[in-house]
mmCIF file of C-alpha atoms in Angstrom:
data_model
loop_
_atom_site.group_PDB
_atom_site.id
_atom_site.type_symbol
_atom_site.label_atom_id
_atom_site.label_comp_id
_atom_site.label_asym_id
_atom_site.label_seq_id
_atom_site.Cartn_x
_atom_site.Cartn_y
_atom_site.Cartn_z
ATOM 1 C CA UNK T 1 -18.825 18.094 32.479
ATOM 2 C CA UNK T 2 -16.052 15.606 32.193
ATOM 3 C CA UNK T 3 -17.955 13.362 29.820
ATOM 4 C CA UNK T 4 -18.498 16.112 27.297
ATOM 5 C CA UNK T 5 -15.093 17.770 27.519
ATOM 6 C CA UNK T 6 -12.980 17.246 24.386
ATOM 7 C CA UNK T 7 -10.012 14.869 24.628
ATOM 8 C CA UNK T 8 -7.844 17.300 22.637
ATOM 9 C CA UNK T 9 -8.018 20.954 21.968
ATOM 10 C CA UNK T 10 -7.213 20.981 18.262
ATOM 11 C CA UNK T 11 -9.895 22.208 15.943
ATOM 12 C CA UNK T 12 -11.046 19.878 13.092
ATOM 13 C CA UNK T 13 -9.092 22.104 10.729
ATOM 14 C CA UNK T 14 -5.924 21.658 12.604
ATOM 15 C CA UNK T 15 -6.523 17.910 12.592
ATOM 16 C CA UNK T 16 -6.889 17.573 8.895
ATOM 17 C CA UNK T 17 -3.854 19.694 8.176
ATOM 18 C CA UNK T 18 -1.486 16.702 7.471
ATOM 19 C CA UNK T 19 -1.970 14.916 10.709
ATOM 20 C CA UNK T 20 -2.952 11.432 9.658
ATOM 21 C CA UNK T 21 -1.133 8.210 10.529
ATOM 22 C CA UNK T 22 1.623 9.335 8.124
ATOM 23 C CA UNK T 23 2.120 12.667 9.990
ATOM 24 C CA UNK T 24 2.632 14.479 6.786
ATOM 25 C CA UNK T 25 0.651 16.257 4.122
ATOM 26 C CA UNK T 26 0.084 15.934 0.370
ATOM 27 C CA UNK T 27 3.748 16.102 -0.794
ATOM 28 C CA UNK T 28 4.194 12.357 -0.836
ATOM 29 C CA UNK T 29 0.800 11.907 -2.537
ATOM 30 C CA UNK T 30 1.814 14.317 -5.328
ATOM 31 C CA UNK T 31 5.320 12.863 -5.614
ATOM 32 C CA UNK T 32 3.939 9.340 -5.843
ATOM 33 C CA UNK T 33 1.688 10.363 -8.789
ATOM 34 C CA UNK T 34 4.640 12.306 -10.411
ATOM 35 C CA UNK T 35 6.840 9.252 -10.236
ATOM 36 C CA UNK T 36 4.110 6.893 -11.453
ATOM 37 C CA UNK T 37 3.575 8.983 -14.555
ATOM 38 C CA UNK T 38 7.212 9.182 -15.238
ATOM 39 C CA UNK T 39 7.562 5.485 -14.449
ATOM 40 C CA UNK T 40 5.403 4.343 -17.323
ATOM 41 C CA UNK T 41 7.733 5.230 -20.207
ATOM 42 C CA UNK T 42 10.775 4.553 -18.148
ATOM 43 C CA UNK T 43 9.648 1.097 -17.093
ATOM 44 C CA UNK T 44 8.852 0.144 -20.699
ATOM 45 C CA UNK T 45 12.277 1.380 -21.821
ATOM 46 C CA UNK T 46 14.030 -0.416 -18.970
ATOM 47 C CA UNK T 47 12.314 -3.681 -19.797
ATOM 48 C CA UNK T 48 13.409 -3.285 -23.489
ATOM 49 C CA UNK T 49 16.930 -2.464 -22.384
ATOM 50 C CA UNK T 50 16.995 -5.509 -20.119
ATOM 51 C CA UNK T 51 15.806 -7.760 -22.926
ATOM 52 C CA UNK T 52 18.419 -6.385 -25.347
ATOM 53 C CA UNK T 53 21.177 -7.172 -22.931
ATOM 54 C CA UNK T 54 20.097 -10.741 -22.179
ATOM 55 C CA UNK T 55 22.701 -13.331 -22.784
ATOM 56 C CA UNK T 56 25.499 -10.899 -23.655
ATOM 57 C CA UNK T 57 28.800 -11.076 -21.981
ATOM 58 C CA UNK T 58 29.957 -8.516 -19.336
ATOM 59 C CA UNK T 59 32.019 -6.445 -21.749
ATOM 60 C CA UNK T 60 29.079 -6.012 -24.111
ATOM 61 C CA UNK T 61 26.640 -5.323 -21.242
ATOM 62 C CA UNK T 62 29.034 -2.794 -19.694
ATOM 63 C CA UNK T 63 29.518 -1.018 -23.024
ATOM 64 C CA UNK T 64 25.780 -0.715 -23.820
ATOM 65 C CA UNK T 65 24.762 0.262 -20.240
ATOM 66 C CA UNK T 66 27.503 2.858 -20.293
ATOM 67 C CA UNK T 67 26.465 4.435 -23.545
ATOM 68 C CA UNK T 68 24.913 7.928 -22.896
ATOM 69 C CA UNK T 69 21.330 7.290 -23.923
ATOM 70 C CA UNK T 70 20.961 3.939 -22.142
ATOM 71 C CA UNK T 71 22.785 5.289 -19.068
ATOM 72 C CA UNK T 72 20.492 8.342 -18.769
ATOM 73 C CA UNK T 73 17.358 6.193 -19.246
ATOM 74 C CA UNK T 74 18.567 3.735 -16.598
ATOM 75 C CA UNK T 75 19.509 6.554 -14.230
ATOM 76 C CA UNK T 76 16.060 8.145 -14.588
ATOM 77 C CA UNK T 77 14.471 4.802 -14.114
ATOM 78 C CA UNK T 78 16.381 4.118 -10.909
ATOM 79 C CA UNK T 79 15.801 7.568 -9.418
ATOM 80 C CA UNK T 80 12.088 7.349 -10.266
ATOM 81 C CA UNK T 81 11.751 3.817 -8.921
ATOM 82 C CA UNK T 82 13.494 4.538 -5.635
ATOM 83 C CA UNK T 83 11.472 7.586 -4.849
ATOM 84 C CA UNK T 84 8.260 5.690 -5.746
ATOM 85 C CA UNK T 85 9.121 2.621 -3.696
ATOM 86 C CA UNK T 86 10.191 4.611 -0.706
ATOM 87 C CA UNK T 87 6.850 6.352 -0.493
ATOM 88 C CA UNK T 88 4.973 3.174 -1.314
ATOM 89 C CA UNK T 89 6.610 1.158 1.468
ATOM 90 C CA UNK T 90 6.176 4.116 3.836
ATOM 91 C CA UNK T 91 2.441 3.925 3.009
ATOM 92 C CA UNK T 92 2.310 0.231 3.707
ATOM 93 C CA UNK T 93 4.182 0.668 7.034
ATOM 94 C CA UNK T 94 1.971 3.449 8.411
ATOM 95 C CA UNK T 95 -1.064 1.399 7.337
ATOM 96 C CA UNK T 96 -0.054 -1.869 9.000
ATOM 97 C CA UNK T 97 2.281 -1.117 11.893
ATOM 98 C CA UNK T 98 0.400 0.467 14.781
ATOM 99 C CA UNK T 99 3.231 0.316 17.335
ATOM 100 C CA UNK T 100 4.998 3.674 17.277
ATOM 101 C CA UNK T 101 8.572 2.528 17.985
ATOM 102 C CA UNK T 102 8.420 -0.402 15.603
ATOM 103 C CA UNK T 103 6.965 1.897 12.924
ATOM 104 C CA UNK T 104 9.697 4.468 13.407
ATOM 105 C CA UNK T 105 12.392 1.781 13.181
ATOM 106 C CA UNK T 106 10.917 0.366 9.991
ATOM 107 C CA UNK T 107 10.531 3.831 8.475
ATOM 108 C CA UNK T 108 14.271 4.455 9.164
ATOM 109 C CA UNK T 109 15.169 1.055 7.653
ATOM 110 C CA UNK T 110 12.960 1.935 4.611
ATOM 111 C CA UNK T 111 14.845 5.204 4.026
ATOM 112 C CA UNK T 112 18.253 3.500 4.440
ATOM 113 C CA UNK T 113 17.298 0.666 2.137
ATOM 114 C CA UNK T 114 16.065 2.945 -0.617
ATOM 115 C CA UNK T 115 19.078 5.252 -0.506
ATOM 116 C CA UNK T 116 21.425 2.259 -0.446
ATOM 117 C CA UNK T 117 19.789 0.422 -3.364
ATOM 118 C CA UNK T 118 19.417 3.688 -5.335
ATOM 119 C CA UNK T 119 22.986 4.736 -4.807
ATOM 120 C CA UNK T 120 24.487 1.361 -5.623
ATOM 121 C CA UNK T 121 22.520 1.241 -8.905
ATOM 122 C CA UNK T 122 23.169 4.870 -9.859
ATOM 123 C CA UNK T 123 26.905 4.677 -8.925
ATOM 124 C CA UNK T 124 27.205 1.548 -11.049
ATOM 125 C CA UNK T 125 25.662 3.172 -14.095
ATOM 126 C CA UNK T 126 27.804 6.257 -13.696
ATOM 127 C CA UNK T 127 30.912 4.149 -13.323
ATOM 128 C CA UNK T 128 30.093 2.254 -16.530
ATOM 129 C CA UNK T 129 29.332 5.521 -18.291
ATOM 130 C CA UNK T 130 32.513 7.389 -17.252
ATOM 131 C CA UNK T 131 34.562 4.271 -17.690
ATOM 132 C CA UNK T 132 36.632 4.590 -14.561
ATOM 133 C CA UNK Y 1 -34.804 14.388 27.422
ATOM 134 C CA UNK Y 2 -36.285 15.133 30.856
ATOM 135 C CA UNK Y 3 -36.700 11.548 31.671
ATOM 136 C CA UNK Y 4 -33.131 10.789 30.682
ATOM 137 C CA UNK Y 5 -31.819 13.546 32.868
ATOM 138 C CA UNK Y 6 -33.767 12.282 35.797
ATOM 139 C CA UNK Y 7 -32.430 8.793 35.257
ATOM 140 C CA UNK Y 8 -28.842 10.072 35.098
ATOM 141 C CA UNK Y 9 -29.276 11.763 38.386
ATOM 142 C CA UNK Y 10 -30.665 8.664 39.873
ATOM 143 C CA UNK Y 11 -27.665 6.708 38.716
ATOM 144 C CA UNK Y 12 -25.353 9.203 40.380
ATOM 145 C CA UNK Y 13 -27.285 8.537 43.618
ATOM 146 C CA UNK Y 14 -26.171 4.935 43.063
ATOM 147 C CA UNK Y 15 -29.326 3.451 44.243
ATOM 148 C CA UNK Y 16 -28.817 0.664 41.704
ATOM 149 C CA UNK Y 17 -31.864 -1.430 42.095
ATOM 150 C CA UNK Y 18 -34.165 1.618 41.816
ATOM 151 C CA UNK Y 19 -32.369 2.970 38.819
ATOM 152 C CA UNK Y 20 -32.510 -0.339 37.105
ATOM 153 C CA UNK Y 21 -36.189 -0.532 37.551
ATOM 154 C CA UNK Y 22 -36.626 3.012 36.357
ATOM 155 C CA UNK Y 23 -34.463 2.420 33.300
ATOM 156 C CA UNK Y 24 -36.362 -0.618 32.364
ATOM 157 C CA UNK Y 25 -39.501 1.358 32.611
ATOM 158 C CA UNK Y 26 -37.988 4.192 30.524
ATOM 159 C CA UNK Y 27 -36.855 1.642 27.866
ATOM 160 C CA UNK Y 28 -40.422 0.429 27.465
ATOM 161 C CA UNK Y 29 -41.726 4.001 27.310
ATOM 162 C CA UNK Y 30 -39.140 5.341 24.818
ATOM 163 C CA UNK Y 31 -39.235 2.503 22.354
ATOM 164 C CA UNK Y 32 -41.288 4.640 19.942
ATOM 165 C CA UNK Y 33 -39.077 7.666 20.094
ATOM 166 C CA UNK Y 34 -35.780 6.810 18.390
ATOM 167 C CA UNK Y 35 -33.825 9.853 19.696
ATOM 168 C CA UNK Y 36 -34.905 9.581 23.297
ATOM 169 C CA UNK Y 37 -34.712 5.910 23.104
ATOM 170 C CA UNK Y 38 -31.101 6.010 22.039
ATOM 171 C CA UNK Y 39 -30.245 8.202 25.103
ATOM 172 C CA UNK Y 40 -31.953 5.826 27.473
ATOM 173 C CA UNK Y 41 -30.323 2.842 25.780
ATOM 174 C CA UNK Y 42 -26.886 4.517 26.245
ATOM 175 C CA UNK Y 43 -27.444 4.923 29.991
ATOM 176 C CA UNK Y 44 -28.849 1.397 30.209
ATOM 177 C CA UNK Y 45 -25.696 0.071 28.591
ATOM 178 C CA UNK Y 46 -23.464 2.112 30.884
ATOM 179 C CA UNK Y 47 -25.133 0.545 33.958
ATOM 180 C CA UNK Y 48 -24.683 -2.856 32.397
ATOM 181 C CA UNK Y 49 -21.000 -2.314 31.780
ATOM 182 C CA UNK Y 50 -19.976 -2.545 35.418
ATOM 183 C CA UNK Y 51 -21.996 -5.606 36.258
ATOM 184 C CA UNK Y 52 -22.294 -7.810 33.187
ATOM 185 C CA UNK Y 53 -20.265 -8.953 30.190
ATOM 186 C CA UNK Y 54 -20.637 -6.567 27.217
ATOM 187 C CA UNK Y 55 -23.637 -7.282 25.002
ATOM 188 C CA UNK Y 56 -22.971 -9.331 21.885
ATOM 189 C CA UNK Y 57 -23.750 -6.944 19.165
ATOM 190 C CA UNK Y 58 -23.191 -7.697 15.489
ATOM 191 C CA UNK Y 59 -19.772 -6.645 14.243
ATOM 192 C CA UNK Y 60 -19.248 -4.964 10.875
ATOM 193 C CA UNK Y 61 -18.524 -7.533 8.234
ATOM 194 C CA UNK Y 62 -14.850 -8.183 7.375
ATOM 195 C CA UNK Y 63 -12.972 -9.855 4.550
ATOM 196 C CA UNK Y 64 -14.258 -13.373 5.162
ATOM 197 C CA UNK Y 65 -17.840 -12.274 4.789
ATOM 198 C CA UNK Y 66 -17.640 -10.805 1.274
ATOM 199 C CA UNK Y 67 -17.169 -12.790 -1.924
ATOM 200 C CA UNK Y 68 -13.936 -11.734 -3.483
ATOM 201 C CA UNK Y 69 -14.642 -9.314 -6.313
ATOM 202 C CA UNK Y 70 -11.984 -8.892 -9.061
ATOM 203 C CA UNK Y 71 -11.566 -5.175 -8.209
ATOM 204 C CA UNK Y 72 -10.746 -6.035 -4.607
ATOM 205 C CA UNK Y 73 -8.275 -8.745 -5.670
ATOM 206 C CA UNK Y 74 -6.597 -6.307 -8.109
ATOM 207 C CA UNK Y 75 -6.317 -3.712 -5.367
ATOM 208 C CA UNK Y 76 -4.517 -6.244 -3.199
ATOM 209 C CA UNK Y 77 -2.382 -7.348 -6.151
ATOM 210 C CA UNK Y 78 -1.232 -3.740 -6.748
ATOM 211 C CA UNK Y 79 0.046 -3.362 -3.206
ATOM 212 C CA UNK Y 80 1.527 -6.858 -3.071
ATOM 213 C CA UNK Y 81 3.303 -6.446 -6.446
ATOM 214 C CA UNK Y 82 4.618 -3.079 -5.230
ATOM 215 C CA UNK Y 83 5.860 -4.818 -2.084
ATOM 216 C CA UNK Y 84 7.592 -7.427 -4.084
ATOM 217 C CA UNK Y 85 9.189 -5.000 -6.572
ATOM 218 C CA UNK Y 86 10.614 -3.136 -3.582
ATOM 219 C CA UNK Y 87 12.862 -6.097 -2.861
ATOM 220 C CA UNK Y 88 13.189 -6.980 -6.544
ATOM 221 C CA UNK Y 89 15.036 -3.687 -7.007
ATOM 222 C CA UNK Y 90 17.855 -5.387 -5.129
ATOM 223 C CA UNK Y 91 18.170 -7.740 -8.137
ATOM 224 C CA UNK Y 92 18.390 -4.707 -10.557
ATOM 225 C CA UNK Y 93 21.033 -3.048 -8.289
ATOM 226 C CA UNK Y 94 22.982 -6.351 -8.173
ATOM 227 C CA UNK Y 95 22.867 -6.651 -11.996
ATOM 228 C CA UNK Y 96 24.146 -3.076 -12.499
ATOM 229 C CA UNK Y 97 26.810 -3.461 -9.791
ATOM 230 C CA UNK Y 98 27.955 -6.757 -11.281
ATOM 231 C CA UNK Y 99 28.179 -5.231 -14.746
ATOM 232 C CA UNK Y 100 30.226 -2.340 -13.350
ATOM 233 C CA UNK Y 101 32.457 -4.528 -11.242
ATOM 234 C CA UNK Y 102 33.822 -6.821 -13.970
ATOM 235 C CA UNK Y 103 33.542 -10.299 -15.589
ATOM 236 C CA UNK Y 104 33.824 -12.274 -12.394
ATOM 237 C CA UNK Y 105 31.150 -10.424 -10.603
ATOM 238 C CA UNK Y 106 28.965 -10.613 -13.663
ATOM 239 C CA UNK Y 107 29.517 -14.365 -13.971
ATOM 240 C CA UNK Y 108 28.133 -14.761 -10.399
ATOM 241 C CA UNK Y 109 25.071 -12.760 -11.262
ATOM 242 C CA UNK Y 110 24.579 -14.830 -14.430
ATOM 243 C CA UNK Y 111 24.974 -18.003 -12.504
ATOM 244 C CA UNK Y 112 22.056 -16.840 -10.221
ATOM 245 C CA UNK Y 113 19.849 -15.468 -12.992
ATOM 246 C CA UNK Y 114 20.331 -18.609 -15.070
ATOM 247 C CA UNK Y 115 19.387 -20.965 -12.200
ATOM 248 C CA UNK Y 116 15.856 -22.247 -11.926
ATOM 249 C CA UNK Y 117 15.172 -20.112 -8.812
ATOM 250 C CA UNK Y 118 16.695 -17.065 -10.553
ATOM 251 C CA UNK Y 119 14.512 -17.636 -13.615
ATOM 252 C CA UNK Y 120 11.406 -17.861 -11.510
ATOM 253 C CA UNK Y 121 12.286 -14.725 -9.522
ATOM 254 C CA UNK Y 122 13.090 -12.897 -12.834
ATOM 255 C CA UNK Y 123 9.731 -13.970 -14.286
ATOM 256 C CA UNK Y 124 7.946 -12.950 -11.148
ATOM 257 C CA UNK Y 125 9.769 -9.578 -11.148
ATOM 258 C CA UNK Y 126 8.833 -8.941 -14.770
ATOM 259 C CA UNK Y 127 5.140 -9.781 -14.118
ATOM 260 C CA UNK Y 128 5.072 -7.627 -10.950
ATOM 261 C CA UNK Y 129 6.630 -4.743 -12.831
ATOM 262 C CA UNK Y 130 4.165 -4.908 -15.735
ATOM 263 C CA UNK Y 131 1.191 -5.595 -13.395
ATOM 264 C CA UNK Y 132 2.065 -2.667 -11.157
ATOM 265 C CA UNK Y 133 2.544 -0.420 -14.168
ATOM 266 C CA UNK Y 134 -0.912 -1.264 -15.583
ATOM 267 C CA UNK Y 135 -2.475 -1.051 -12.165
ATOM 268 C CA UNK Y 136 -0.870 2.347 -11.866
ATOM 269 C CA UNK Y 137 -2.380 3.465 -15.154
ATOM 270 C CA UNK Y 138 -5.804 2.412 -13.715
ATOM 271 C CA UNK Y 139 -5.125 4.469 -10.634
ATOM 272 C CA UNK Y 140 -4.122 7.395 -12.726
ATOM 273 C CA UNK Y 141 -7.409 7.119 -14.712
ATOM 274 C CA UNK Y 142 -9.232 7.086 -11.356
ATOM 275 C CA UNK Y 143 -7.267 10.132 -10.256
ATOM 276 C CA UNK Y 144 -8.939 12.105 -12.993
ATOM 277 C CA UNK Y 145 -12.313 11.156 -11.615
ATOM 278 C CA UNK Y 146 -13.159 8.730 -14.422
ATOM 279 C CA UNK Y 147 -13.614 4.951 -14.515
ATOM 280 C CA UNK Y 148 -15.638 4.473 -11.358
ATOM 281 C CA UNK Y 149 -18.758 3.175 -13.071
ATOM 282 C CA UNK Y 150 -19.944 -0.345 -12.305
ATOM 283 C CA UNK Y 151 -18.913 -1.802 -15.675
ATOM 284 C CA UNK Y 152 -15.878 0.445 -16.056
ATOM 285 C CA UNK Y 153 -14.163 -0.629 -12.859
ATOM 286 C CA UNK Y 154 -14.764 -4.324 -13.595
ATOM 287 C CA UNK Y 155 -13.458 -3.865 -17.115
ATOM 288 C CA UNK Y 156 -10.383 -2.046 -15.854
ATOM 289 C CA UNK Y 157 -9.663 -4.672 -13.297
ATOM 290 C CA UNK Y 158 -9.925 -7.426 -15.835
ATOM 291 C CA UNK Y 159 -7.802 -5.483 -18.376
ATOM 292 C CA UNK Y 160 -5.039 -5.047 -15.705
ATOM 293 C CA UNK Y 161 -4.860 -8.793 -15.087
ATOM 294 C CA UNK Y 162 -5.224 -10.021 -18.658
ATOM 295 C CA UNK Y 163 -2.829 -7.301 -19.927
ATOM 296 C CA UNK Y 164 -0.141 -8.010 -17.403
ATOM 297 C CA UNK Y 165 -0.265 -11.773 -18.012
ATOM 298 C CA UNK Y 166 -0.219 -11.339 -21.768
ATOM 299 C CA UNK Y 167 2.666 -8.835 -21.789
ATOM 300 C CA UNK Y 168 4.669 -11.001 -19.365
ATOM 301 C CA UNK Y 169 4.264 -14.044 -21.605
ATOM 302 C CA UNK Y 170 5.309 -11.998 -24.605
ATOM 303 C CA UNK Y 171 8.374 -10.650 -22.828
ATOM 304 C CA UNK Y 172 9.296 -14.010 -21.565
ATOM 305 C CA UNK Y 173 8.892 -15.639 -24.971
ATOM 306 C CA UNK Y 174 11.038 -13.026 -26.728
ATOM 307 C CA UNK Y 175 13.647 -13.398 -23.918
ATOM 308 C CA UNK Y 176 13.643 -17.131 -24.192
ATOM 309 C CA UNK Y 177 14.153 -16.978 -27.947
ATOM 310 C CA UNK Y 178 16.781 -14.344 -27.650
ATOM 311 C CA UNK Y 179 18.688 -16.590 -25.190
ATOM 312 C CA UNK Y 180 18.759 -19.253 -27.952
ATOM 313 C CA UNK Y 181 15.421 -21.033 -27.410
ATOM 314 C CA UNK Y 182 15.257 -24.668 -26.602
ATOM 315 C CA UNK Y 183 18.765 -26.133 -26.209
#
């Protein structure tokens, strides 16, 4: 009897309902696609903006980055990037870190890092834009 | 399965030598019946487990067995470039923060971005960004269920690599000229 008894009592359906290594469902999958689609034009525009600002002094860079159109593009680029990279790194971590406590620690660090980088970048653009 | 059940009971009786003989006999008998043979083999292996080292069975082939196809290389490149971009975003945040902080902070950033190491990192960041973007387009095409054909996937993988290198060279050249070219 013991050799045929199941090791767990969940049905296969319950197991496929968002219970993989990532412990969550398809929200991240969808959000990753959404941010990748949005990322294509935003990345191209961010590269062009970066190239336009090369070699200019701080006053000129600050003025251009703070102008409404450029500021909005850069803000969208930052938000899109930060969401995308948070999910991406999370995927790498759940793939390669088997140990539960290490994984949890790194997932926390990932969230902190992305929020910090995103907020620093977004705050800087807003500060340039509002000129305070 | 009758034979197998019998053998299982005999194992439980723990008369090991007799079981061993019986199993050996059963293995000979069941060689021509795959289903029954597998059952006997499982019991045979379980009796082995306690007494001998595990049998050396072939393992499934891993990375070092395969030649490296371009599609596989590009798959790895996509993840690695994403990993690199993750930390490259620090550079972007530093640039924006420096611009927002004032001339002194911006001078520090420019000192770094103008150094050899900074130039190499910026070039690498640009390539990773473009490569990851083109790789992402490839993944989006796959998400629609297209592009899985033998020639299509090879073509897409090659296009990702050639496209990313070409675009990076173009961006780098324009930037170099915009910065004043050779000085």
